[in-house]
RNA sequence: GGCGGCAUAGCCAAGUGGCCCAAGGCGACGGAUUGCAAAUCCGUUAUUCCUCGGUUCAAAUCCGAGUGCCGCCUCCA
């Protein structure tokens, strides 16, 4: 079955085919490093990671590029606001470079803790200013951009397809009147490619003047082209990036290269918190440390955030993390059961027992993932497998296939515990001591040791065939 | 004011014309099991998919109107 993705540009599901067979060029819009990433950001990056993982499972070589915006850019194209990295620097009374460096480190740590695979390149905007200037020069030369004093603007009227991605039209943008009119712009919707401002701290000299800095959108156009070439297969981001960011990128890149910029556009839906928008004023902008402080592991967070389809709204509450934790335990059991059966422990007499259930789960899993990354359906196949195996039993040979399937699922999802957990010597001694106490029917001692073990994070379960333990998250 | 999305059980969440009296999860309830506890196992938990109208032999799925929520249009994943 072919992999289908929902393309935001055509607004329909399309079979995914890269330009070059076997190779996928993917650009993911990354963070602006002026603050700690929150769970909403993480959802979007997790979506990009899941996409990358699934493409790799399908056998593609994925050339993934995720940028880091470490250059301040104006809060809006009309120049009315201020640079947010510099604003944060002022609040913290620190150097803006130090701010962006610090939050870049935190971002990388967060994303690694969540199990995101490392992209091939993480280009920084600050290191690509020459490429941006080259593109700006090219746009001026081709008549798509114009210089006014030390500023350069993109002339939207020269690019008829402007608005195709977002559904906005230049005429409506004008009528909307929410764009502040700048006298020097030829059209209110024209956006900045380069700005001059001596007061800006992060700035570069160019032929437009000694104190300039790039517009927001140009960085992605320049970095994508440098690291992936003129035509991308996939470009992703959060839904808020559709307009203006991606609309402007298309205008810049396509005007510059004369080729379509990205073959498929994918956008993830915003994460809601407590049923509404997350905002600083409501105090519900949670980051990874908040999640940890509430006692949830990053694996539980990852599971909670991929449980909903990336294009649907997902409501973040502490309750969904608790649900996620309970549900994950079931999947951990499934993994443990399959491992045990593969070793011959508690395996069904018939080697083939459970084989059909494994095959069916795999089919359902792949069908889900191939349908525009329907992770909820893929996850359901794992739970169904668990139920089916309890009913049919699992033979040794079928278990080997089960293990291969679980490894396949794990490659795509990154939330399963495939490796056997081990207990340290001290824990083994405690378990033995409790076993002795139980044979003596010394329940008081046995329960005391069980509490001790529980305090160390291991849950015990007495079964007819012996004691089973599980590490608690 | 313009553009777009969403609305499925107590909660989370798939399904987008017949296989749906609707997957899966969480929770709850009943039973089994157990030294106890936890866990586990078995069973139950939407004749119905926001409301109203329409199209169709057939609709959660298509169309229209309404209601509610969310996002974008100004930085934001």
Coordinates of C-alpha atoms (C1' of nucleotides) in Angstrom, one line a residue:
Chain A
X1 CA 0.0 0.0 0.0
X2 CA 1.3 3.4 -0.9
X3 CA 2.0 6.1 1.6
X4 CA -0.5 9.0 1.3
X5 CA -0.1 12.4 2.8
X6 CA -2.4 15.3 3.1
X7 CA -0.9 18.1 1.1
X8 CA -1.9 21.5 2.5
X9 CA -1.3 23.2 -0.8
X10 CA -3.8 21.1 -2.8
X11 CA -5.8 20.2 0.3
X12 CA -6.1 16.6 -0.5
X13 CA -4.4 13.3 0.3
X14 CA -1.8 12.4 -2.3
X15 CA 0.4 9.4 -2.8
X16 CA 3.8 10.4 -1.7
X17 CA 6.5 10.1 -4.4
X18 CA 9.8 11.9 -4.0
X19 CA 11.5 13.6 -6.9
X20 CA 14.5 11.3 -6.8
X21 CA 13.5 7.7 -6.2
X22 CA 14.6 6.4 -2.8
X23 CA 15.6 9.8 -1.5
X24 CA 13.5 12.3 0.5
X25 CA 14.4 15.9 0.9
X26 CA 12.6 17.3 3.9
X27 CA 12.7 20.7 5.5
X28 CA 11.1 21.2 8.9
X29 CA 10.5 24.7 10.3
X30 CA 12.3 24.7 13.6
X31 CA 12.2 26.9 16.7
X32 CA 13.0 30.5 17.2
X33 CA 15.3 30.3 20.2
X34 CA 14.1 33.1 22.4
X35 CA 12.5 30.9 25.0
X36 CA 12.1 27.4 26.2
X37 CA 10.1 25.1 23.9
X38 CA 6.7 24.1 25.2
X39 CA 4.6 21.1 24.8
X40 CA 2.9 22.7 21.8
X41 CA 6.2 23.2 20.0
X42 CA 7.1 19.6 20.9
X43 CA 3.9 18.3 19.3
X44 CA 4.9 19.8 16.0
X45 CA 8.5 18.6 16.2
X46 CA 7.2 15.2 17.1
X47 CA 5.1 15.2 14.0
X48 CA 8.1 15.9 11.9
X49 CA 10.0 13.2 13.7
X50 CA 7.3 10.7 13.1
X51 CA 7.1 11.6 9.4
X52 CA 10.9 11.1 9.2
X53 CA 10.7 7.8 11.0
X54 CA 8.0 6.4 8.8
X55 CA 9.8 7.4 5.6
X56 CA 12.8 5.6 6.9
X57 CA 10.8 2.5 7.8
X58 CA 9.5 2.7 4.2
X59 CA 13.1 2.5 3.1
X60 CA 13.8 6.0 2.0
X61 CA 17.0 7.9 2.7
X62 CA 15.7 10.9 4.4
X63 CA 17.7 14.1 4.1
X64 CA 16.1 16.0 7.0
X65 CA 16.9 19.6 7.7
X66 CA 15.5 21.5 10.6
X67 CA 16.5 25.1 11.1
X68 CA 17.2 27.0 14.2
X69 CA 16.2 30.6 14.0
X70 CA 18.7 32.4 16.1
X71 CA 18.6 35.7 14.4
X72 CA 16.2 38.2 15.7
X73 CA 13.6 39.3 13.2
X74 CA 10.9 41.9 13.4
X75 CA 7.7 41.0 15.1
X76 CA 6.0 41.9 12.0
X77 CA 6.8 42.8 8.4
X78 CA 5.5 46.3 8.8
X79 CA 8.3 47.0 11.2
X80 CA 6.0 48.0 14.0
X81 CA 7.2 45.6 16.5
X82 CA 10.5 44.6 17.9
X83 CA 12.9 41.7 17.6
X84 CA 11.9 39.0 20.0
X85 CA 15.3 37.7 20.7
X86 CA 16.5 41.2 21.5
X87 CA 13.4 41.9 23.5
X88 CA 14.1 38.8 25.6
X89 CA 17.7 39.8 26.0
X90 CA 16.6 43.2 27.3
X91 CA 14.3 41.5 29.8
X92 CA 17.0 39.3 31.0
X93 CA 19.7 42.0 30.7
X94 CA 21.8 39.6 28.6
X95 CA 23.4 39.6 25.2
X96 CA 21.0 38.4 22.5
X97 CA 23.7 36.0 21.2
X98 CA 23.9 34.5 24.6
X99 CA 20.1 34.2 24.8
X100 CA 19.9 32.3 21.5
X101 CA 22.8 30.1 22.4
X102 CA 21.4 29.2 25.7
X103 CA 17.9 28.3 24.4
X104 CA 19.4 26.4 21.5
X105 CA 21.2 24.1 24.0
X106 CA 18.0 23.7 26.0
X107 CA 16.0 23.0 22.8
X108 CA 18.5 20.3 21.8
X109 CA 18.4 18.7 25.2
X110 CA 14.5 18.7 25.3
X111 CA 14.2 17.2 21.8
X112 CA 16.7 14.5 22.5
X113 CA 15.0 13.6 25.8
X114 CA 11.8 13.1 23.8
X115 CA 13.6 10.6 21.5
X116 CA 13.5 12.7 18.3
X117 CA 16.0 11.5 15.8
X118 CA 18.7 13.9 14.9
X119 CA 18.2 15.7 11.5
X120 CA 21.0 15.5 9.1
X121 CA 21.5 19.3 9.3
X122 CA 20.4 21.9 11.9
X123 CA 21.3 25.1 10.0
X124 CA 21.3 28.3 12.0
X125 CA 20.0 31.5 10.4
X126 CA 23.0 33.4 11.8
X127 CA 25.3 31.3 9.8
X128 CA 23.5 31.8 6.5
X129 CA 23.3 35.5 6.1
X130 CA 25.5 35.5 2.9
X131 CA 23.2 33.0 1.3
X132 CA 20.2 35.1 2.3
X133 CA 21.8 38.2 0.8
X134 CA 22.6 36.3 -2.4
X135 CA 19.0 35.4 -2.7
X136 CA 17.8 38.9 -2.0
X137 CA 20.2 40.2 -4.7
X138 CA 18.8 37.6 -7.1
X139 CA 15.2 38.7 -6.3
X140 CA 16.1 42.3 -7.0
X141 CA 17.8 41.4 -10.2
X142 CA 14.7 39.4 -11.4
X143 CA 12.4 42.3 -10.5
X144 CA 10.6 40.6 -7.6
X145 CA 12.1 42.9 -4.9
X146 CA 12.8 46.5 -4.5
X147 CA 15.1 48.6 -2.3
X148 CA 13.9 51.6 -0.3
X149 CA 16.8 53.2 1.6
X150 CA 18.4 50.5 3.6
X151 CA 15.4 48.2 3.4
X152 CA 14.5 45.6 0.8
X153 CA 10.9 44.4 0.2
X154 CA 9.4 41.6 -1.8
X155 CA 6.8 42.8 -4.2
X156 CA 3.9 40.6 -3.7
X157 CA 2.0 41.8 -6.8
X158 CA 4.8 40.3 -9.0
X159 CA 4.0 36.8 -7.8
X160 CA 0.5 35.9 -9.0
X161 CA 0.4 32.7 -7.0
X162 CA 0.8 34.6 -3.7
X163 CA -2.0 33.4 -1.5
X164 CA -2.5 30.0 -3.0
X165 CA -1.3 28.1 0.1
X166 CA -3.2 30.1 2.7
X167 CA -6.3 31.1 0.7
X168 CA -5.6 34.7 1.3
X169 CA -5.6 37.0 -1.7
X170 CA -3.6 40.1 -2.1
X171 CA -6.8 42.1 -2.5
X172 CA -8.3 40.7 0.7
X173 CA -5.2 41.3 2.6
X174 CA -5.4 44.9 1.6
X175 CA -9.0 45.1 2.5
X176 CA -8.4 43.5 5.8
X177 CA -6.5 46.5 6.8
X178 CA -4.8 44.8 9.7
X179 CA -1.5 45.3 8.1
X180 CA 0.0 48.5 9.1
X181 CA 0.6 50.6 6.0
X182 CA 4.2 51.7 5.5
X183 CA 4.6 54.6 3.2
X184 CA 7.7 53.2 1.5
X185 CA 6.0 49.9 0.6
X186 CA 4.4 49.6 -2.8
X187 CA 1.7 47.4 -1.4
X188 CA 0.7 46.8 2.2
X189 CA 1.3 43.0 1.8
X190 CA 4.8 43.4 0.6
X191 CA 7.1 41.9 3.2
X192 CA 10.7 42.7 4.3
X193 CA 13.6 40.8 3.0
X194 CA 16.2 43.0 4.6
X195 CA 16.0 45.8 7.1
X196 CA 18.4 48.4 8.3
X197 CA 18.5 49.6 11.8
X198 CA 21.6 50.9 13.6
X199 CA 19.9 50.2 17.0
X200 CA 19.7 46.5 16.3
X201 CA 22.2 44.4 18.1
X202 CA 22.4 41.4 15.8
X203 CA 23.3 43.0 12.5
X204 CA 25.4 42.5 9.4
X205 CA 26.9 44.9 6.8
X206 CA 25.8 44.6 3.2
X207 CA 25.5 46.9 0.2
X208 CA 22.2 48.1 1.7
X209 CA 24.1 49.6 4.6
X210 CA 26.3 48.8 7.6
X211 CA 23.6 47.8 10.1
X212 CA 21.2 45.4 8.5
X213 CA 19.5 42.2 9.4
X214 CA 17.4 39.7 7.4
X215 CA 13.6 39.4 7.2
X216 CA 12.1 36.4 8.8
X217 CA 11.0 34.4 5.8
X218 CA 14.2 34.6 3.8
X219 CA 16.1 32.4 6.1
X220 CA 14.2 29.3 5.4
X221 CA 14.2 29.9 1.7
X222 CA 18.0 30.3 1.7
X223 CA 18.8 27.5 4.1
X224 CA 16.5 25.0 2.4
X225 CA 18.0 25.7 -1.0
X226 CA 21.6 25.5 0.4
X227 CA 21.1 22.2 2.1
X228 CA 18.5 20.5 0.0
X229 CA 18.6 22.1 -3.4
X230 CA 15.9 24.0 -5.4
X231 CA 13.0 21.6 -4.9
X232 CA 12.1 20.0 -1.6
X233 CA 9.9 16.9 -1.4
X234 CA 8.4 17.8 2.0
X235 CA 8.1 21.0 3.9
X236 CA 6.5 20.9 7.3
X237 CA 5.5 23.3 10.1
X238 CA 2.8 24.2 12.5
X239 CA -0.5 25.4 11.1
X240 CA 0.4 29.0 12.1
X241 CA 3.3 28.9 9.6
X242 CA 0.9 28.7 6.7
X243 CA 0.5 32.4 6.6
X244 CA 2.6 34.4 6.3
X245 CA 5.7 32.4 6.7
X246 CA 5.3 29.6 4.2
X247 CA 3.3 31.7 1.8
X248 CA 6.3 34.1 1.7
X249 CA 8.8 31.3 1.4
X250 CA 7.0 30.0 -1.7
X251 CA 7.0 33.5 -3.2
X252 CA 10.7 34.0 -2.6
X253 CA 12.0 30.5 -3.5
X254 CA 9.9 30.1 -6.6
X255 CA 10.6 33.5 -7.9
X256 CA 14.3 32.9 -7.3
X257 CA 14.6 29.4 -8.8
X258 CA 11.7 29.4 -11.2
X259 CA 10.8 25.9 -9.9
X260 CA 8.2 24.7 -7.5
X261 CA 9.5 25.0 -4.0
X262 CA 8.1 22.0 -2.2
X263 CA 6.2 19.0 -3.7
X264 CA 4.2 18.4 -0.5
X265 CA 3.3 20.8 2.3
X266 CA 2.3 19.3 5.7
X267 CA 1.1 21.3 8.7
X268 CA 0.3 20.1 12.2
X269 CA -2.6 21.4 14.2
X270 CA -2.1 23.4 17.3
X271 CA -2.1 21.7 20.7
X272 CA -4.8 23.1 23.0
X273 CA -4.4 23.2 26.7
X274 CA -7.5 22.7 28.9
X275 CA -9.7 23.1 25.9
X276 CA -8.4 26.4 24.8
X277 CA -5.4 28.3 23.6
X278 CA -2.2 28.0 25.5
X279 CA -1.0 31.4 26.6
X280 CA 1.4 32.9 29.1
X281 CA -1.3 34.9 30.7
X282 CA -3.3 31.7 31.5
X283 CA -0.1 30.2 32.9
X284 CA -0.6 27.0 30.9
X285 CA 2.5 27.1 28.7
X286 CA 4.1 23.9 29.9
X287 CA 7.6 22.7 29.1
X288 CA 9.4 19.5 29.6
X289 CA 10.5 20.3 33.1
X290 CA 6.9 21.0 34.1
X291 CA 6.0 17.6 32.8
X292 CA 8.8 15.9 34.7
X293 CA 7.9 17.8 37.9
X294 CA 4.5 16.3 37.7
X295 CA 6.1 12.9 37.7
X296 CA 5.7 12.0 34.0
X297 CA 8.5 10.6 31.9
X298 CA 9.4 11.9 28.5
X299 CA 8.3 8.6 27.1
X300 CA 4.8 9.1 28.5
X301 CA 4.7 12.6 27.1
X302 CA 5.8 11.4 23.7
X303 CA 3.0 8.8 23.7
X304 CA 0.4 11.3 24.8
X305 CA 1.4 13.7 22.1
X306 CA 1.4 11.2 19.2
X307 CA -1.9 9.5 20.3
X308 CA -4.0 12.1 18.4
X309 CA -3.7 12.5 14.7
X310 CA -1.4 15.4 13.8
X311 CA -4.0 17.2 11.8
X312 CA -6.6 17.1 14.5
X313 CA -6.8 19.2 17.6
X314 CA -5.4 17.6 20.7
X315 CA -6.3 18.9 24.1
X316 CA -3.4 18.7 26.5
X317 CA -4.3 18.2 30.2
X318 CA -2.5 16.4 33.0
X319 CA -5.3 13.8 32.7
X320 CA -4.2 12.7 29.3
X321 CA -0.7 12.1 30.6
X322 CA -2.1 9.8 33.3
X323 CA -4.1 7.9 30.7
X324 CA -1.1 7.7 28.5
X325 CA 0.9 6.2 31.3
X326 CA -1.7 3.5 32.0
X327 CA -2.0 2.7 28.3
X328 CA 1.7 2.5 27.9
X329 CA 1.9 -0.1 30.6
X330 CA -0.3 -2.4 28.5
X331 CA 2.1 -2.0 25.5
X332 CA 5.1 -2.7 27.8
X333 CA 3.3 -5.9 28.8
X334 CA 2.8 -6.8 25.2
X335 CA 6.5 -6.4 24.5
X336 CA 7.5 -8.3 27.6
X337 CA 5.1 -11.2 26.7
X338 CA 6.4 -11.4 23.1
X339 CA 10.0 -11.4 24.3
X340 CA 9.3 -14.1 26.8
X341 CA 7.5 -16.3 24.3
X342 CA 10.4 -15.8 21.9
X343 CA 12.7 -17.2 24.6
X344 CA 10.4 -20.1 25.0
X345 CA 9.0 -19.0 28.3
X346 CA 5.2 -19.3 28.7
X347 CA 5.1 -20.0 25.0
X348 CA 2.2 -21.8 23.4
X349 CA 2.7 -25.4 22.5
X350 CA 2.2 -24.8 18.8
X351 CA 5.0 -22.8 17.3
X352 CA 2.6 -21.0 14.9
X353 CA 0.1 -20.0 17.5
X354 CA -0.6 -16.3 17.2
X355 CA 1.0 -16.0 13.8
X356 CA -2.2 -14.7 12.2
X357 CA -2.7 -12.1 14.9
X358 CA 0.8 -10.8 14.3
X359 CA 0.3 -10.6 10.6
X360 CA -3.0 -8.9 11.0
X361 CA -1.6 -6.3 13.4
X362 CA 1.2 -5.6 11.1
X363 CA -1.2 -5.0 8.2
X364 CA -3.4 -2.7 10.3
X365 CA -0.4 -0.9 11.6
X366 CA 1.0 -0.2 8.2
X367 CA -2.3 0.7 6.8
X368 CA -2.7 3.3 9.5
X369 CA 0.7 4.8 9.1
X370 CA 0.4 4.9 5.3
X371 CA -2.9 6.8 5.6
X372 CA -1.4 10.2 6.3
X373 CA 0.4 9.0 9.5
X374 CA -2.7 7.7 11.3
X375 CA -0.9 7.0 14.5
X376 CA -4.1 6.3 16.5
X377 CA -5.0 3.5 14.2
X378 CA -1.5 2.1 14.2
X379 CA -1.5 2.2 18.0
X380 CA -4.9 0.4 18.0
X381 CA -3.3 -2.5 16.1
X382 CA -0.9 -3.0 19.0
X383 CA -3.6 -3.1 21.6
X384 CA -5.6 -5.5 19.4
X385 CA -2.6 -7.7 19.1
X386 CA -2.2 -7.8 22.8
X387 CA -5.8 -8.9 23.2
X388 CA -5.6 -11.5 20.4
X389 CA -2.4 -13.0 21.8
X390 CA -4.0 -13.5 25.2
X391 CA -6.7 -15.4 23.5
X392 CA -4.7 -17.6 21.2
X393 CA -1.4 -17.9 23.0
X394 CA 1.9 -17.2 21.2
X395 CA 4.2 -19.9 19.9
X396 CA 7.9 -19.6 19.8
X397 CA 8.1 -19.1 16.0
X398 CA 5.3 -16.6 15.9
X399 CA 6.9 -14.8 18.7
X400 CA 10.0 -14.2 16.6
X401 CA 7.8 -12.6 14.0
X402 CA 6.1 -10.7 16.8
X403 CA 9.5 -9.3 17.8
X404 CA 10.2 -8.2 14.3
X405 CA 6.8 -6.5 14.1
X406 CA 7.4 -4.7 17.4
X407 CA 10.8 -3.5 16.2
X408 CA 9.1 -2.2 13.1
X409 CA 6.5 -0.4 15.2
X410 CA 9.1 1.0 17.5
X411 CA 11.1 2.4 14.6
X412 CA 8.1 4.4 13.6
X413 CA 6.8 5.4 17.0
X414 CA 9.7 5.5 19.4
X415 CA 7.6 4.8 22.5
X416 CA 8.0 1.1 23.1
X417 CA 10.3 -0.7 25.6
X418 CA 11.8 -3.4 23.5
X419 CA 14.9 -4.1 25.6
X420 CA 14.7 -6.4 28.5
X421 CA 14.9 -4.5 31.7
X422 CA 17.3 -5.8 34.3
X423 CA 17.5 -5.7 38.1
X424 CA 20.6 -4.8 40.0
X425 CA 22.2 -7.1 42.5
X426 CA 20.6 -5.4 45.5
X427 CA 17.2 -5.7 43.9
X428 CA 17.7 -9.3 43.2
X429 CA 18.7 -9.9 46.8
X430 CA 15.5 -8.2 48.0
X431 CA 13.5 -10.3 45.7
X432 CA 15.1 -13.4 47.0
X433 CA 14.6 -12.3 50.6
X434 CA 10.9 -11.7 50.0
X435 CA 10.7 -15.1 48.3
X436 CA 12.1 -16.7 51.5
X437 CA 9.7 -14.8 53.7
X438 CA 6.8 -16.0 51.6
X439 CA 7.8 -19.6 51.8
X440 CA 7.9 -19.2 55.6
X441 CA 4.5 -17.5 55.3
X442 CA 5.9 -14.5 57.1
X443 CA 3.6 -12.1 55.5
X444 CA 4.6 -9.1 57.6
X445 CA 8.2 -9.4 56.4
X446 CA 7.2 -10.2 52.9
X447 CA 5.0 -7.1 52.7
X448 CA 7.7 -4.9 54.2
X449 CA 10.2 -6.0 51.6
X450 CA 7.6 -5.4 48.9
X451 CA 7.1 -1.9 50.1
X452 CA 10.8 -1.4 50.1
X453 CA 11.1 -2.7 46.5
X454 CA 8.2 -0.5 45.5
X455 CA 10.0 2.6 46.9
X456 CA 12.8 1.7 44.6
X457 CA 10.5 1.9 41.6
X458 CA 9.7 -1.8 41.0
X459 CA 6.2 -3.2 41.1
X460 CA 5.8 -6.9 42.0
X461 CA 3.0 -9.2 41.0
X462 CA 2.6 -12.6 42.5
X463 CA 1.3 -15.2 40.0
X464 CA 0.8 -18.9 40.1
X465 CA 4.0 -19.4 38.1
X466 CA 6.1 -17.1 40.2
X467 CA 6.8 -13.4 40.8
X468 CA 6.7 -11.0 37.9
X469 CA 8.3 -7.5 38.3
X470 CA 8.0 -4.4 36.4
X471 CA 9.8 -1.1 36.6
X472 CA 7.5 1.8 37.3
X473 CA 7.7 5.1 35.4
Chain B
rG1 C1' -14.6 42.0 8.5
rG2 C1' -11.8 37.9 5.4
rC3 C1' -9.7 32.7 5.2
rG4 C1' -9.6 27.8 7.2
rG5 C1' -10.4 23.7 10.7
rC6 C1' -13.0 20.8 14.2
rA7 C1' -17.8 18.8 16.8
rU8 C1' -18.1 10.6 17.6
rA9 C1' -19.6 7.1 24.7
rG10 C1' -18.0 9.7 31.7
rC11 C1' -13.0 11.2 29.4
rC12 C1' -9.2 10.6 25.2
rA13 C1' -9.6 9.2 20.2
rA14 C1' -10.0 6.3 15.0
rG15 C1' -13.6 5.8 11.2
rU16 C1' -15.6 10.2 6.1
rG17 C1' -21.5 6.8 1.4
rG18 C1' -23.3 0.1 2.4
rC19 C1' -18.1 -4.5 5.8
rC20 C1' -20.5 0.9 11.4
rC21 C1' -26.6 -1.4 16.0
rA22 C1' -19.0 2.9 15.1
rA23 C1' -11.7 0.6 16.2
rG24 C1' -8.6 1.4 20.2
rG25 C1' -7.3 3.5 24.9
rC26 C1' -8.5 5.6 29.9
rG27 C1' -12.1 5.3 33.6
rA28 C1' -16.3 2.8 35.8
rC29 C1' -19.1 -1.4 37.1
rG30 C1' -19.9 -6.9 37.8
rG31 C1' -17.3 -11.7 38.1
rA32 C1' -12.8 -14.9 38.5
rU33 C1' -8.0 -15.2 40.7
rU34 C1' -5.1 -13.8 45.3
rG35 C1' -2.2 -14.8 52.3
rC36 C1' -3.0 -9.5 51.4
rA37 C1' -2.3 -5.7 47.8
rA38 C1' -1.4 -4.6 43.1
rA39 C1' -1.6 -6.6 38.7
rU40 C1' -3.9 -10.1 35.6
rC41 C1' -8.1 -12.6 33.3
rC42 C1' -13.5 -12.7 31.7
rG43 C1' -17.8 -9.7 31.0
rU44 C1' -20.7 -5.0 30.7
rU45 C1' -20.3 0.2 29.4
rA46 C1' -22.7 5.0 22.0
rU47 C1' -29.3 1.2 17.9
rU48 C1' -25.8 6.1 17.6
rC49 C1' -22.1 10.0 15.6
rC50 C1' -23.7 18.8 18.0
rU51 C1' -29.0 20.5 16.1
rC52 C1' -32.5 21.0 12.2
rG53 C1' -33.6 20.2 7.2
rG54 C1' -32.2 17.9 2.4
rU55 C1' -29.9 14.3 -1.3
rU56 C1' -29.7 8.9 -1.8
rC57 C1' -32.2 2.3 -2.3
rA58 C1' -28.4 3.4 1.6
rA59 C1' -25.2 8.9 5.7
rA60 C1' -21.5 9.5 11.5
rU61 C1' -19.7 9.9 6.4
rC62 C1' -22.5 14.2 0.9
rC63 C1' -25.4 19.2 0.6
rG64 C1' -27.8 23.5 3.2
rA65 C1' -28.9 26.3 7.6
rG66 C1' -27.9 26.9 12.7
rU67 C1' -25.0 26.3 17.4
rG68 C1' -20.4 25.7 19.9
rC69 C1' -15.1 25.5 20.0
rC70 C1' -10.2 26.3 17.7
rG71 C1' -6.6 28.5 14.4
rC72 C1' -4.8 32.2 10.8
rC73 C1' -5.3 37.2 8.8
rU74 C1' 0.0 40.9 13.7
rC75 C1' 5.1 37.2 16.6
rC76 C1' 3.8 32.3 17.6
rA77 C1' 4.6 25.1 16.6

